[in-house]
CSV table of C-alpha atoms in Angstrom, one decimal:
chain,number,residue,atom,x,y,z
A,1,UNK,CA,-48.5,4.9,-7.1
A,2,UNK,CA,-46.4,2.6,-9.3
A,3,UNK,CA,-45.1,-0.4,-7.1
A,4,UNK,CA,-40.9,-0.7,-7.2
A,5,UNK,CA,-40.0,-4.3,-8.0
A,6,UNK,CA,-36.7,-4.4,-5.6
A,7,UNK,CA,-34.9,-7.1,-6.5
A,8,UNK,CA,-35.2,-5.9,-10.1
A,9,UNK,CA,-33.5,-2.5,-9.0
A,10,UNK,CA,-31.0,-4.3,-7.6
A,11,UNK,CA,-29.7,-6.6,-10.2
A,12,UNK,CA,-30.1,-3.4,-12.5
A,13,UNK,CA,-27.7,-1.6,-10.2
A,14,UNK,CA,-25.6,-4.7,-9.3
A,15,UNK,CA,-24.7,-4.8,-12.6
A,16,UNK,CA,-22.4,-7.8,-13.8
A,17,UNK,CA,-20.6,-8.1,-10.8
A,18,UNK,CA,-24.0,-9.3,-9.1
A,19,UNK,CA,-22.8,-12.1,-7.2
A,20,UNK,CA,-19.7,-10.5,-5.9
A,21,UNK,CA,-21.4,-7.8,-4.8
A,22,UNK,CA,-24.3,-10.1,-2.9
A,23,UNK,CA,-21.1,-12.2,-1.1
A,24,UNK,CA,-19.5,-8.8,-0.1
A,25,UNK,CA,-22.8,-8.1,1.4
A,26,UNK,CA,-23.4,-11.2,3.2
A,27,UNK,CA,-19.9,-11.4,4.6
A,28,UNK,CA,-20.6,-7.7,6.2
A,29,UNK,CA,-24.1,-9.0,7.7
A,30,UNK,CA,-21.8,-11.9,9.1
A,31,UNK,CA,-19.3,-9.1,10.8
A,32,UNK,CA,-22.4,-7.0,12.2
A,33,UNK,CA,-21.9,-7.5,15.8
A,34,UNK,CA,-18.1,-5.5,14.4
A,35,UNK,CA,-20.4,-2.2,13.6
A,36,UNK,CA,-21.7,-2.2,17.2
A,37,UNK,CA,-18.5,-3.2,18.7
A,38,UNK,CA,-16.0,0.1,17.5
A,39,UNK,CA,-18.3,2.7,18.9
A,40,UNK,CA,-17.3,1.3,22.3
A,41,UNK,CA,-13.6,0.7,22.1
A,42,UNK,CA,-10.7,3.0,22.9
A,43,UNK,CA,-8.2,3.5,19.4
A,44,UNK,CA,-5.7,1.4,20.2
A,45,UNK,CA,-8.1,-1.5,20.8
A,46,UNK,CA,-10.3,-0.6,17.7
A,47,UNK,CA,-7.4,-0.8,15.8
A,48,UNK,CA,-6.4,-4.1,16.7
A,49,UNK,CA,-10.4,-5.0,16.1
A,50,UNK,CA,-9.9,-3.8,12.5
A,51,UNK,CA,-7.1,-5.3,11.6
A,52,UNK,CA,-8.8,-8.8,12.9
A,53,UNK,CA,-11.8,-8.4,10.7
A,54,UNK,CA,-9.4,-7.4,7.6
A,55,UNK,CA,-7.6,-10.6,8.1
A,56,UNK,CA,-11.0,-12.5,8.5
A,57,UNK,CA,-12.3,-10.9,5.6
A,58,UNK,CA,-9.2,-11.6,3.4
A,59,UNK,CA,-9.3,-15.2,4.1
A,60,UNK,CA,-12.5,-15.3,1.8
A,61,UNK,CA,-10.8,-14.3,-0.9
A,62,UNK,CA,-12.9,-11.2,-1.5
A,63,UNK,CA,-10.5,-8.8,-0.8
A,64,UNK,CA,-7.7,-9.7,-2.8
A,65,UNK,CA,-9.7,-10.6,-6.2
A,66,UNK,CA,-7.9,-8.0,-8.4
A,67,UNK,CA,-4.6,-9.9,-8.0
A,68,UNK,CA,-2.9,-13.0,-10.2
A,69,UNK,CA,-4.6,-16.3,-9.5
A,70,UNK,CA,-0.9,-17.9,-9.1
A,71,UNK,CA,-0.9,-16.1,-6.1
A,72,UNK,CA,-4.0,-16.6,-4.9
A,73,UNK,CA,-6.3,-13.5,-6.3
A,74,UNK,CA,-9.3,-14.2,-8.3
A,75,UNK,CA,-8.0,-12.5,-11.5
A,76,UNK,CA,-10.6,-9.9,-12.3
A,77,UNK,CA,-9.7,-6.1,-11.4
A,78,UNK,CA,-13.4,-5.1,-12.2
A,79,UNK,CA,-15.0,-7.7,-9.4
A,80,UNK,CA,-12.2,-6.2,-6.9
A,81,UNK,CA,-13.0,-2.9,-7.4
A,82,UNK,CA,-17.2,-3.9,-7.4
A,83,UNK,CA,-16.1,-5.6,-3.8
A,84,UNK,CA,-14.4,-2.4,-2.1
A,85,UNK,CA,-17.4,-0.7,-3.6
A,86,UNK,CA,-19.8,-3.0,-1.2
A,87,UNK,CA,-17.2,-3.1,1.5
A,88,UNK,CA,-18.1,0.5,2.0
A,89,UNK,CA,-21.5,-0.5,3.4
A,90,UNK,CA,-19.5,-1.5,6.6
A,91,UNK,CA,-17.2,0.4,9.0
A,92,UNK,CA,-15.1,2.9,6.8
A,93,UNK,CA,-11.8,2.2,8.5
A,94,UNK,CA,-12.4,-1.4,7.2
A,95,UNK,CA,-12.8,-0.3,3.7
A,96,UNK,CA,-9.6,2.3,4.3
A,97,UNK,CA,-7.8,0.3,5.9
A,98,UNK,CA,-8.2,-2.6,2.7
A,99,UNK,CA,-7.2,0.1,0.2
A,100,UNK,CA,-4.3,0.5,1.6
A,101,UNK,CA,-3.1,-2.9,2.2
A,102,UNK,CA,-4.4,-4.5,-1.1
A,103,UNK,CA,-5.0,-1.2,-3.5
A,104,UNK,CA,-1.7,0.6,-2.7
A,105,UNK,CA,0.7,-1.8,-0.8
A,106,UNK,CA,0.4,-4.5,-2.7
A,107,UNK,CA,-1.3,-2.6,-5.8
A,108,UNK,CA,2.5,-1.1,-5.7
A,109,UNK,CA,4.2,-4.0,-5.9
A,110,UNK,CA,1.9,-6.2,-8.7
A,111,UNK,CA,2.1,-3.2,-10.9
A,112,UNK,CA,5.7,-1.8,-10.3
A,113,UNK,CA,7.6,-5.1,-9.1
A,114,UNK,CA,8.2,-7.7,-11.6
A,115,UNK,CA,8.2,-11.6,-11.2
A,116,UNK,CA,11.4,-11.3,-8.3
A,117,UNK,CA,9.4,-9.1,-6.1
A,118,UNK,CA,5.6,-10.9,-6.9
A,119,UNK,CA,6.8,-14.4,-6.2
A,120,UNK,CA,8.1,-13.2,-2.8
A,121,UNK,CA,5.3,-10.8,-1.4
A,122,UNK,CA,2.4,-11.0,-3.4
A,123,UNK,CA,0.7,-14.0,-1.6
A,124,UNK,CA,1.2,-13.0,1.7
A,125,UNK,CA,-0.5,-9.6,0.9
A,126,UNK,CA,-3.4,-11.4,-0.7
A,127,UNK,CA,-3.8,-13.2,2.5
A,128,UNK,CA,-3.3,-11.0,4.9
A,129,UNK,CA,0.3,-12.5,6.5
A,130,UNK,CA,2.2,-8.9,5.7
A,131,UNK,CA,0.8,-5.9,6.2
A,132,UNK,CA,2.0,-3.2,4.5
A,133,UNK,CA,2.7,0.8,3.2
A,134,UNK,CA,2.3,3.1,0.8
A,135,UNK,CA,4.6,5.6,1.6
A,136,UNK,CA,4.6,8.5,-1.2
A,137,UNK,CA,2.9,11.2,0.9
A,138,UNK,CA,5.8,13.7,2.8
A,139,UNK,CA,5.0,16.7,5.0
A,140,UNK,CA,6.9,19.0,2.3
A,141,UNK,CA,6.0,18.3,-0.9
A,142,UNK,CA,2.6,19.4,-1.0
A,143,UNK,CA,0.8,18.2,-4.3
A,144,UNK,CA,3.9,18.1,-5.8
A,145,UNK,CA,4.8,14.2,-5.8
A,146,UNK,CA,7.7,14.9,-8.0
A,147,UNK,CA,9.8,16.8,-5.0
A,148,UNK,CA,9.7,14.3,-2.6
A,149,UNK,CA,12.6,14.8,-0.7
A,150,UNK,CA,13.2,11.0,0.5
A,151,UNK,CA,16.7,9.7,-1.2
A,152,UNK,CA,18.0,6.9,-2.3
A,153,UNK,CA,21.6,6.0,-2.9
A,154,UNK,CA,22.8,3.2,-4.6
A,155,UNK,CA,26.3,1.8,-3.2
A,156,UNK,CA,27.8,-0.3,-5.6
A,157,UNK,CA,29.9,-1.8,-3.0
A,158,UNK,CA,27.5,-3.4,-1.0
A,159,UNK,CA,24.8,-3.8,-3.9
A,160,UNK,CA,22.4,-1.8,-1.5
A,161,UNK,CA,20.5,1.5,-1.4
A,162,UNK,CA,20.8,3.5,1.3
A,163,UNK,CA,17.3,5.2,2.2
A,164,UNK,CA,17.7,8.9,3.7
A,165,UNK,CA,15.2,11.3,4.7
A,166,UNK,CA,17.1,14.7,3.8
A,167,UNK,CA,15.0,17.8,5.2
A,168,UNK,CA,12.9,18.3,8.3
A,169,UNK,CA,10.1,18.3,6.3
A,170,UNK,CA,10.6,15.5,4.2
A,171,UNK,CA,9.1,12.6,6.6
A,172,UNK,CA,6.5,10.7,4.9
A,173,UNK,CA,3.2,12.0,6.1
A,174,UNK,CA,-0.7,9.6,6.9
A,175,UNK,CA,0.7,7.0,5.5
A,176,UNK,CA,-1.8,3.6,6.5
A,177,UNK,CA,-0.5,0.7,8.4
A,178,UNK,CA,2.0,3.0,9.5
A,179,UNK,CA,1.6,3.2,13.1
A,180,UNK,CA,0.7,0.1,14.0
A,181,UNK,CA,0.6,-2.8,12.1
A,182,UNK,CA,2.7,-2.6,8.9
A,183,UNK,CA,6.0,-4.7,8.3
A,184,UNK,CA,6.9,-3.3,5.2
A,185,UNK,CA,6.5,0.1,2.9
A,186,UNK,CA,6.7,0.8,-0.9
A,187,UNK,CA,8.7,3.9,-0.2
A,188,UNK,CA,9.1,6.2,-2.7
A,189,UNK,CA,12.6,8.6,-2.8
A,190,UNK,CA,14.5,10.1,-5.7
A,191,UNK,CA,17.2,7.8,-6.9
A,192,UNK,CA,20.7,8.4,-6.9
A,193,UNK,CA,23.1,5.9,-8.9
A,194,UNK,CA,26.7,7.6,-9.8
A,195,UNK,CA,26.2,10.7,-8.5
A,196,UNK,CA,23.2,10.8,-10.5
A,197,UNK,CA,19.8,11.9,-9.8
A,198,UNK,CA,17.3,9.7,-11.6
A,199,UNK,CA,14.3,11.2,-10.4
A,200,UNK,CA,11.1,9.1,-8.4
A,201,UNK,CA,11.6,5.4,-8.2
A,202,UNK,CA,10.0,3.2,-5.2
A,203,UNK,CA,11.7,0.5,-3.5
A,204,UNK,CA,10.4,-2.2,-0.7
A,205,UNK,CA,11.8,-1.4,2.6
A,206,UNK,CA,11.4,-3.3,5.8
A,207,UNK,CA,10.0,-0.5,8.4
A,208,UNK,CA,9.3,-3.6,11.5
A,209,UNK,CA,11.5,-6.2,12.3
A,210,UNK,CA,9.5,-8.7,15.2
A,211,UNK,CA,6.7,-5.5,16.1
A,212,UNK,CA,9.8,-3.2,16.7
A,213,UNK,CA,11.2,-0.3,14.4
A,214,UNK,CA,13.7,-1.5,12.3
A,215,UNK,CA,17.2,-0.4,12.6
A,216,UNK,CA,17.5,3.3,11.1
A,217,UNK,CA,13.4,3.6,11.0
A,218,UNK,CA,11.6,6.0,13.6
A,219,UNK,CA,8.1,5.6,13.6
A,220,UNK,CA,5.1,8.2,14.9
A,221,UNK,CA,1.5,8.1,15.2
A,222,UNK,CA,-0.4,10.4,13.2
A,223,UNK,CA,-3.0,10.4,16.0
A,224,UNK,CA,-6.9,10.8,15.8
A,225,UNK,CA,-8.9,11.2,12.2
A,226,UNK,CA,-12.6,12.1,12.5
A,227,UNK,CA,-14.7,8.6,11.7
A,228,UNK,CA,-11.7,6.7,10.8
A,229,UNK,CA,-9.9,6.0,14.1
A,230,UNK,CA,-9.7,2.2,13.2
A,231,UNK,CA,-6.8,3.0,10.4
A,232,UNK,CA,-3.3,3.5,12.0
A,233,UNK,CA,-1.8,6.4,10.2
A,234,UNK,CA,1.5,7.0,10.9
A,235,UNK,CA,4.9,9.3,10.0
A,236,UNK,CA,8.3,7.6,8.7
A,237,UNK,CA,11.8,8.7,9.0
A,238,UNK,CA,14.6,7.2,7.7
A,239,UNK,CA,18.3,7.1,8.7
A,240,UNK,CA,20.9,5.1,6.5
A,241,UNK,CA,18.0,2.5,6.2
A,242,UNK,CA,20.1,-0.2,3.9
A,243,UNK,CA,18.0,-2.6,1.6
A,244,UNK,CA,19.4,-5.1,-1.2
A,245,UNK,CA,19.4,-4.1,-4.7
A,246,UNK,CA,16.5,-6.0,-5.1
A,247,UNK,CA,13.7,-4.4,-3.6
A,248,UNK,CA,13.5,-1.6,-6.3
A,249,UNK,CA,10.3,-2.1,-7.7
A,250,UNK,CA,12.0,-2.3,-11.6
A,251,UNK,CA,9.2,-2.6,-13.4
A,252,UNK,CA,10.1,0.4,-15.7
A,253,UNK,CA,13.9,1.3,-14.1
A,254,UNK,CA,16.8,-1.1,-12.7
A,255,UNK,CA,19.9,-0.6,-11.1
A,256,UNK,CA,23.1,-3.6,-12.3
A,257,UNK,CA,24.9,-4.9,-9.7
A,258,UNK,CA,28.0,-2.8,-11.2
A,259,UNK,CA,25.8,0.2,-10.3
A,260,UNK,CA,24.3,1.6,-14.3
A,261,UNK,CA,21.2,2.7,-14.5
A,262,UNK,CA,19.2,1.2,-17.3
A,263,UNK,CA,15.7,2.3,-18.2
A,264,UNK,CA,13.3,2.3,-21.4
A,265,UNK,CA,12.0,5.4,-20.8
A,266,UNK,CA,15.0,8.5,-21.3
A,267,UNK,CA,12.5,10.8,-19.6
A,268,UNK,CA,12.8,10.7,-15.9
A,269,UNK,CA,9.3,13.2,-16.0
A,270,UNK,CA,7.8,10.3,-18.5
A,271,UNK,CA,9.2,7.5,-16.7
A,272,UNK,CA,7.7,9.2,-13.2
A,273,UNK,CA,3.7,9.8,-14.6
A,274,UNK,CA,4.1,6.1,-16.4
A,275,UNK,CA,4.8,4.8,-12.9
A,276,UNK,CA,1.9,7.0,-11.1
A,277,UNK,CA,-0.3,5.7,-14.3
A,278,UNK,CA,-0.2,1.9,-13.6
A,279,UNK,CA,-1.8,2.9,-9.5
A,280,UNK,CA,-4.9,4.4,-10.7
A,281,UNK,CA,-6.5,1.1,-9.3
A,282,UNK,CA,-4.8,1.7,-6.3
């Protein structure tokens, strides 16, 4: 019987991120007491544990390598993406829990937001200080992304947008950090400038101001999920929810002050699968 030279094996499948996946390991054998911990805790509690070990883990810098060094990533999408491969190793409402925060949330934001939106959010997501949303997914729309039915008025008057949720169905739907922990959501609702529809565009919206709903927000709690009861899933509603001009993520799409839409891309349909293009990280 031919004898298997491990360590061999496991540079060959370590590949070049070798060392970043051996520090994601160690960091998990540090956290193994966290393994034996959940299966005793009720799901509010393991939530809370979860969300203590993210922050731990984030303060190493390993979770938020795929981000700008300026703001305090590590530069190197391929070496994030080798990291949430190890992190799976661990407790899976960890690893879930870490794609949403730094894959979508903040994924959202460094690929849709431009400088305005990066200087202000980006280092707190790469540390951990605001937790955050992805909040695509509504009860209605089924696969179809396209016909969400979340809207979002520009008033040129008060250089805001006005965030609705229009049907009964229309409430976005497991969307992580929900429930519990998240201060903020990249919520995505077709935009309305001038009586206009301009089809999908996200925006940053405040959904917790000091633990509480914010004003116009209702939150709910998706409730238990099979082997990932550490990730706080939750539904959103929204009712005349106002946010500044600013926090439309106008990477590809703004909105002047004087209320015109201006846009590289004529095609709302092209301008949607662009956006949906630059999350495949995410």
């Amino acid at each position: 019987m031919t004898a298997i030279d491990a360590a061999s094996l496991t540079a060959l499948l370590d590949g070049r991120y070798a060392g970043v996946r051996e520090d994601v390991r160690k960091s998990l054998i540090e956290r193994a007491d966290f393994l034996d911990e959940v299966e005793e805790l009720a799901r509010p509690e393991y939530r809370e544990r979860v969300r203590e070990v993210l922050l731990d883990v984030s303060a190493t810098g390993l979770t938020g390598l795929g981000f700008p060094k300026e703001y305090g990533g590590g530069g190197d999408v391929g070496a994030s993406i080798a990291a949430f491969e190890e992190m799976a190793g661990g407790d899976l409402s960890l690893l879930v829990k870490s794609g949403v925060q730094f894959g979508l949330f903040g994924g959202a934001i460094l690929q849709l937001g431009t400088a305005r939106h990066h200087d202000r959010y980006l280092a707190d997501v790469v540390s951990g200080r605001l937790l955050g949303c992805f909040a695509m997914t509504e009860h209605g729309h089924g696969s179809n992304v396209a016909a969400v039915g979340t809207v979002a008025t520009y008033d040129p008057d008060a250089r805001e947008f006005v965030i609705e949720t229009t049907r009964e169905d229309a409430y976005k739907d497991y969307i992580g950090n929900a429930a519990a922990h998240g201060e903020l959501a990249v919520v995505f609702a077709q935009l309305v400038v001038g009586g206009e529809e301009r089809g999908v565009h996200a925006l940053v919206v405040p959904i917790r101001v000091a633990g509480a709903p914010a004003p116009g927000v209702r939150i709910e709690d998706d409730g238990p999920k099979m082997g990932l009861n550490g990730v706080d899933n939750g539904r959103l509603w929204f009712t005349g929810v106002r946010v500044p001009r600013t926090s439309l993520l106008n990477r590809f799409a703004d909105v002047t002050e004087a209320g015109e839409y201006v846009s590289e891309i004529e095609s709302a349909g092209r301008r949607f699968f662009t956006m949906l293009g630059t999350l495949v990280q995410g």
